[in-house]
């Protein structure tokens, strides 16, 4: 670990050590896994991981989260959530993430508070500041602490430290809530969440690692890193993927030539803001 990164790591440890007890909002992703590991190393049994189990995440993600908690050795509390009851989630406005974060973090705070823990950490890092993230307003309102951001860690820093610590998530692809696959204003249902997850499973089963299937109603828009686009358009692969995704109820399957990128649904917001300037 080079000196600058080592300093950031020690800063992270120092930030966490300021708290006698703390809980981590744990998704099993790259960021929260590193955070949970450092919380466990720093606070020992006074650190807790808490996660939600809902239809907003891939069905197999909860088992991955459990497995990672066991690997770290941190206690994991699971909170089942009926995502359809979260105000504003199914309507999918540009404020969806705010409403969702507010509801889920409030639930987590209430749960850990019963255990005498008053501090909840999340896995936000400084790279998150570059995207449209209304959920940040909810974390600010609730007093959620973001140690990775406070320590100045970028996503690449987090991956490198995770690799140094032997965490299996260090090179894991990034995966967000399934709601991020829908254009704002498109109503989300449990059925379309499952449809989207199953479409992405088609790509996963074909060996693709980083992907998104954006759900535009009749259209499934596939995003892949540029290096994977040529593999997808190979005739046999293209025909198989197209056939299986169409079988899920889509009328069309499209390949986005701009390739995979996080927050692509926010590009419409960005263009709208630019046109108003």
PDB file of N, CA and C in Angstrom, residues 70-127:
ATOM      1  N   UNK A  70     -20.084 -13.232   7.383  1.00  0.00           N
ATOM      2  CA  UNK A  70     -19.396 -14.359   8.025  1.00  0.00           C
ATOM      3  C   UNK A  70     -17.899 -14.290   7.762  1.00  0.00           C
ATOM      4  N   UNK A  71     -17.532 -13.929   6.542  1.00  0.00           N
ATOM      5  CA  UNK A  71     -16.110 -13.821   6.182  1.00  0.00           C
ATOM      6  C   UNK A  71     -15.413 -12.767   7.047  1.00  0.00           C
ATOM      7  N   UNK A  72     -16.085 -11.646   7.254  1.00  0.00           N
ATOM      8  CA  UNK A  72     -15.524 -10.560   8.061  1.00  0.00           C
ATOM      9  C   UNK A  72     -15.546 -10.912   9.541  1.00  0.00           C
ATOM     10  N   UNK A  73     -16.580 -11.644   9.935  1.00  0.00           N
ATOM     11  CA  UNK A  73     -16.735 -11.989  11.347  1.00  0.00           C
ATOM     12  C   UNK A  73     -17.580 -10.996  12.108  1.00  0.00           C
ATOM     13  N   UNK A  74     -18.350 -10.192  11.378  1.00  0.00           N
ATOM     14  CA  UNK A  74     -19.187  -9.179  12.025  1.00  0.00           C
ATOM     15  C   UNK A  74     -20.620  -9.689  12.133  1.00  0.00           C
ATOM     16  N   UNK A  75     -21.288  -9.359  13.215  1.00  0.00           N
ATOM     17  CA  UNK A  75     -22.682  -9.741  13.402  1.00  0.00           C
ATOM     18  C   UNK A  75     -23.557  -8.989  12.407  1.00  0.00           C
ATOM     19  N   UNK A  76     -24.452  -9.714  11.752  1.00  0.00           N
ATOM     20  CA  UNK A  76     -25.336  -9.113  10.747  1.00  0.00           C
ATOM     21  C   UNK A  76     -26.786  -9.245  11.187  1.00  0.00           C
ATOM     22  N   UNK A  77     -27.478  -8.123  11.269  1.00  0.00           N
ATOM     23  CA  UNK A  77     -28.917  -8.114  11.526  1.00  0.00           C
ATOM     24  C   UNK A  77     -29.641  -7.829  10.218  1.00  0.00           C
ATOM     25  N   UNK A  78     -30.638  -8.640   9.909  1.00  0.00           N
ATOM     26  CA  UNK A  78     -31.397  -8.500   8.664  1.00  0.00           C
ATOM     27  C   UNK A  78     -32.784  -7.939   8.952  1.00  0.00           C
ATOM     28  N   UNK A  79     -33.183  -6.949   8.169  1.00  0.00           N
ATOM     29  CA  UNK A  79     -34.487  -6.321   8.335  1.00  0.00           C
ATOM     30  C   UNK A  79     -35.302  -6.511   7.058  1.00  0.00           C
ATOM     31  N   UNK A  80     -36.302  -7.380   7.067  1.00  0.00           N
ATOM     32  CA  UNK A  80     -37.143  -7.540   5.871  1.00  0.00           C
ATOM     33  C   UNK A  80     -37.983  -6.295   5.635  1.00  0.00           C
ATOM     34  N   UNK A  81     -38.060  -5.869   4.383  1.00  0.00           N
ATOM     35  CA  UNK A  81     -38.796  -4.646   4.042  1.00  0.00           C
ATOM     36  C   UNK A  81     -39.674  -4.911   2.821  1.00  0.00           C
ATOM     37  N   UNK A  82     -40.946  -4.553   2.937  1.00  0.00           N
ATOM     38  CA  UNK A  82     -41.837  -4.568   1.777  1.00  0.00           C
ATOM     39  C   UNK A  82     -41.648  -3.234   1.061  1.00  0.00           C
ATOM     40  N   UNK A  83     -40.880  -3.282  -0.005  1.00  0.00           N
ATOM     41  CA  UNK A  83     -40.485  -2.040  -0.671  1.00  0.00           C
ATOM     42  C   UNK A  83     -41.681  -1.294  -1.256  1.00  0.00           C
ATOM     43  N   UNK A  84     -42.783  -2.003  -1.504  1.00  0.00           N
ATOM     44  CA  UNK A  84     -43.968  -1.345  -2.074  1.00  0.00           C
ATOM     45  C   UNK A  84     -44.611  -0.385  -1.083  1.00  0.00           C
ATOM     46  N   UNK A  85     -44.263  -0.507   0.189  1.00  0.00           N
ATOM     47  CA  UNK A  85     -44.845   0.379   1.207  1.00  0.00           C
ATOM     48  C   UNK A  85     -44.009   1.635   1.437  1.00  0.00           C
ATOM     49  N   UNK A  86     -42.852   1.717   0.805  1.00  0.00           N
ATOM     50  CA  UNK A  86     -41.988   2.893   0.984  1.00  0.00           C
ATOM     51  C   UNK A  86     -42.519   4.043   0.146  1.00  0.00           C
ATOM     52  N   UNK A  87     -42.877   5.109   0.792  1.00  0.00           N
ATOM     53  CA  UNK A  87     -43.452   6.262   0.106  1.00  0.00           C
ATOM     54  C   UNK A  87     -42.534   6.769  -0.997  1.00  0.00           C
ATOM     55  N   UNK A  88     -43.100   6.918  -2.198  1.00  0.00           N
ATOM     56  CA  UNK A  88     -42.353   7.500  -3.306  1.00  0.00           C
ATOM     57  C   UNK A  88     -41.510   6.531  -4.098  1.00  0.00           C
ATOM     58  N   UNK A  89     -41.337   5.294  -3.609  1.00  0.00           N
ATOM     59  CA  UNK A  89     -40.459   4.362  -4.316  1.00  0.00           C
ATOM     60  C   UNK A  89     -41.085   3.905  -5.629  1.00  0.00           C
ATOM     61  N   UNK A  90     -42.312   3.404  -5.576  1.00  0.00           N
ATOM     62  CA  UNK A  90     -42.927   2.828  -6.760  1.00  0.00           C
ATOM     63  C   UNK A  90     -43.256   3.890  -7.813  1.00  0.00           C
ATOM     64  N   UNK A  91     -43.522   5.126  -7.357  1.00  0.00           N
ATOM     65  CA  UNK A  91     -43.808   6.204  -8.310  1.00  0.00           C
ATOM     66  C   UNK A  91     -42.566   6.605  -9.096  1.00  0.00           C
ATOM     67  N   UNK A  92     -41.387   6.403  -8.494  1.00  0.00           N
ATOM     68  CA  UNK A  92     -40.119   6.560  -9.213  1.00  0.00           C
ATOM     69  C   UNK A  92     -39.893   7.972  -9.757  1.00  0.00           C
ATOM     70  N   UNK A  93     -40.100   8.955  -8.915  1.00  0.00           N
ATOM     71  CA  UNK A  93     -39.750  10.321  -9.314  1.00  0.00           C
ATOM     72  C   UNK A  93     -38.244  10.513  -9.160  1.00  0.00           C
ATOM     73  N   UNK A  94     -37.754  11.675  -9.510  1.00  0.00           N
ATOM     74  CA  UNK A  94     -36.320  11.949  -9.340  1.00  0.00           C
ATOM     75  C   UNK A  94     -35.926  11.971  -7.862  1.00  0.00           C
ATOM     76  N   UNK A  95     -36.925  12.008  -6.969  1.00  0.00           N
ATOM     77  CA  UNK A  95     -36.669  11.994  -5.532  1.00  0.00           C
ATOM     78  C   UNK A  95     -36.802  10.593  -4.934  1.00  0.00           C
ATOM     79  N   UNK A  96     -36.931   9.581  -5.781  1.00  0.00           N
ATOM     80  CA  UNK A  96     -37.104   8.203  -5.296  1.00  0.00           C
ATOM     81  C   UNK A  96     -36.020   7.799  -4.301  1.00  0.00           C
ATOM     82  N   UNK A  97     -34.793   8.066  -4.635  1.00  0.00           N
ATOM     83  CA  UNK A  97     -33.686   7.644  -3.775  1.00  0.00           C
ATOM     84  C   UNK A  97     -33.739   8.349  -2.420  1.00  0.00           C
ATOM     85  N   UNK A  98     -34.179   9.601  -2.423  1.00  0.00           N
ATOM     86  CA  UNK A  98     -34.328  10.326  -1.152  1.00  0.00           C
ATOM     87  C   UNK A  98     -35.356   9.631  -0.268  1.00  0.00           C
ATOM     88  N   UNK A  99     -36.530   9.360  -0.814  1.00  0.00           N
ATOM     89  CA  UNK A  99     -37.593   8.726  -0.036  1.00  0.00           C
ATOM     90  C   UNK A  99     -37.162   7.348   0.462  1.00  0.00           C
ATOM     91  N   UNK A 100     -36.500   6.599  -0.401  1.00  0.00           N
ATOM     92  CA  UNK A 100     -36.074   5.239  -0.045  1.00  0.00           C
ATOM     93  C   UNK A 100     -35.024   5.271   1.056  1.00  0.00           C
ATOM     94  N   UNK A 101     -34.002   6.088   0.874  1.00  0.00           N
ATOM     95  CA  UNK A 101     -32.946   6.182   1.890  1.00  0.00           C
ATOM     96  C   UNK A 101     -33.507   6.661   3.223  1.00  0.00           C
ATOM     97  N   UNK A 102     -34.409   7.633   3.159  1.00  0.00           N
ATOM     98  CA  UNK A 102     -34.989   8.160   4.386  1.00  0.00           C
ATOM     99  C   UNK A 102     -35.733   7.055   5.143  1.00  0.00           C
ATOM    100  N   UNK A 103     -36.514   6.251   4.416  1.00  0.00           N
ATOM    101  CA  UNK A 103     -37.289   5.191   5.055  1.00  0.00           C
ATOM    102  C   UNK A 103     -36.388   4.075   5.584  1.00  0.00           C
ATOM    103  N   UNK A 104     -35.440   3.639   4.771  1.00  0.00           N
ATOM    104  CA  UNK A 104     -34.610   2.500   5.169  1.00  0.00           C
ATOM    105  C   UNK A 104     -33.630   2.862   6.283  1.00  0.00           C
ATOM    106  N   UNK A 105     -33.012   4.034   6.191  1.00  0.00           N
ATOM    107  CA  UNK A 105     -32.080   4.439   7.248  1.00  0.00           C
ATOM    108  C   UNK A 105     -32.815   4.747   8.553  1.00  0.00           C
ATOM    109  N   UNK A 106     -34.033   5.264   8.442  1.00  0.00           N
ATOM    110  CA  UNK A 106     -34.838   5.477   9.657  1.00  0.00           C
ATOM    111  C   UNK A 106     -35.136   4.139  10.322  1.00  0.00           C
ATOM    112  N   UNK A 107     -35.468   3.144   9.516  1.00  0.00           N
ATOM    113  CA  UNK A 107     -35.715   1.799  10.037  1.00  0.00           C
ATOM    114  C   UNK A 107     -34.471   1.240  10.717  1.00  0.00           C
ATOM    115  N   UNK A 108     -33.324   1.387  10.059  1.00  0.00           N
ATOM    116  CA  UNK A 108     -32.071   0.881  10.622  1.00  0.00           C
ATOM    117  C   UNK A 108     -31.722   1.583  11.928  1.00  0.00           C
ATOM    118  N   UNK A 109     -31.871   2.910  11.936  1.00  0.00           N
ATOM    119  CA  UNK A 109     -31.560   3.667  13.149  1.00  0.00           C
ATOM    120  C   UNK A 109     -32.448   3.237  14.311  1.00  0.00           C
ATOM    121  N   UNK A 110     -33.717   2.997  14.022  1.00  0.00           N
ATOM    122  CA  UNK A 110     -34.616   2.538  15.067  1.00  0.00           C
ATOM    123  C   UNK A 110     -34.219   1.172  15.597  1.00  0.00           C
ATOM    124  N   UNK A 111     -33.793   0.310  14.687  1.00  0.00           N
ATOM    125  CA  UNK A 111     -33.396  -1.047  15.083  1.00  0.00           C
ATOM    126  C   UNK A 111     -32.140  -1.045  15.941  1.00  0.00           C
ATOM    127  N   UNK A 112     -31.099  -0.353  15.472  1.00  0.00           N
ATOM    128  CA  UNK A 112     -29.846  -0.371  16.231  1.00  0.00           C
ATOM    129  C   UNK A 112     -29.968   0.450  17.510  1.00  0.00           C
ATOM    130  N   UNK A 113     -30.865   1.445  17.496  1.00  0.00           N
ATOM    131  CA  UNK A 113     -31.071   2.240  18.697  1.00  0.00           C
ATOM    132  C   UNK A 113     -31.577   1.404  19.857  1.00  0.00           C
ATOM    133  N   UNK A 114     -32.383   0.377  19.542  1.00  0.00           N
ATOM    134  CA  UNK A 114     -32.872  -0.520  20.586  1.00  0.00           C
ATOM    135  C   UNK A 114     -31.737  -1.323  21.213  1.00  0.00           C
ATOM    136  N   UNK A 115     -30.603  -1.374  20.519  1.00  0.00           N
ATOM    137  CA  UNK A 115     -29.438  -2.087  21.034  1.00  0.00           C
ATOM    138  C   UNK A 115     -28.432  -1.138  21.662  1.00  0.00           C
ATOM    139  N   UNK A 116     -28.835   0.105  21.795  1.00  0.00           N
ATOM    140  CA  UNK A 116     -27.960   1.088  22.421  1.00  0.00           C
ATOM    141  C   UNK A 116     -26.939   1.706  21.489  1.00  0.00           C
ATOM    142  N   UNK A 117     -27.124   1.527  20.165  1.00  0.00           N
ATOM    143  CA  UNK A 117     -26.193   2.100  19.184  1.00  0.00           C
ATOM    144  C   UNK A 117     -26.851   3.325  18.558  1.00  0.00           C
ATOM    145  N   UNK A 118     -26.196   4.431  18.625  1.00  0.00           N
ATOM    146  CA  UNK A 118     -26.767   5.681  18.127  1.00  0.00           C
ATOM    147  C   UNK A 118     -26.122   6.172  16.833  1.00  0.00           C
ATOM    148  N   UNK A 119     -25.084   5.465  16.373  1.00  0.00           N
ATOM    149  CA  UNK A 119     -24.348   5.896  15.182  1.00  0.00           C
ATOM    150  C   UNK A 119     -24.510   4.868  14.068  1.00  0.00           C
ATOM    151  N   UNK A 120     -24.899   5.338  12.876  1.00  0.00           N
ATOM    152  CA  UNK A 120     -25.011   4.478  11.701  1.00  0.00           C
ATOM    153  C   UNK A 120     -24.086   5.003  10.618  1.00  0.00           C
ATOM    154  N   UNK A 121     -23.209   4.128  10.139  1.00  0.00           N
ATOM    155  CA  UNK A 121     -22.293   4.464   9.049  1.00  0.00           C
ATOM    156  C   UNK A 121     -22.892   4.015   7.717  1.00  0.00           C
ATOM    157  N   UNK A 122     -22.598   4.760   6.657  1.00  0.00           N
ATOM    158  CA  UNK A 122     -22.898   4.263   5.312  1.00  0.00           C
ATOM    159  C   UNK A 122     -21.615   4.259   4.489  1.00  0.00           C
ATOM    160  N   UNK A 123     -21.678   3.633   3.318  1.00  0.00           N
ATOM    161  CA  UNK A 123     -20.475   3.418   2.513  1.00  0.00           C
ATOM    162  C   UNK A 123     -20.219   4.462   1.451  1.00  0.00           C
ATOM    163  N   UNK A 124     -20.773   5.646   1.576  1.00  0.00           N
ATOM    164  CA  UNK A 124     -20.532   6.693   0.577  1.00  0.00           C
ATOM    165  C   UNK A 124     -19.050   7.056   0.514  1.00  0.00           C
ATOM    166  N   UNK A 125     -18.558   7.301  -0.697  1.00  0.00           N
ATOM    167  CA  UNK A 125     -17.174   7.753  -0.870  1.00  0.00           C
ATOM    168  C   UNK A 125     -17.171   9.037  -1.678  1.00  0.00           C
ATOM    169  N   UNK A 126     -16.013   9.640  -1.865  1.00  0.00           N
ATOM    170  CA  UNK A 126     -15.988  10.967  -2.482  1.00  0.00           C
ATOM    171  C   UNK A 126     -16.355  10.930  -3.964  1.00  0.00           C
ATOM    172  N   UNK A 127     -16.230   9.784  -4.621  1.00  0.00           N
ATOM    173  CA  UNK A 127     -16.650   9.694  -6.015  1.00  0.00           C
ATOM    174  C   UNK A 127     -18.160   9.857  -6.159  1.00  0.00           C
TER     175      UNK A 127
END
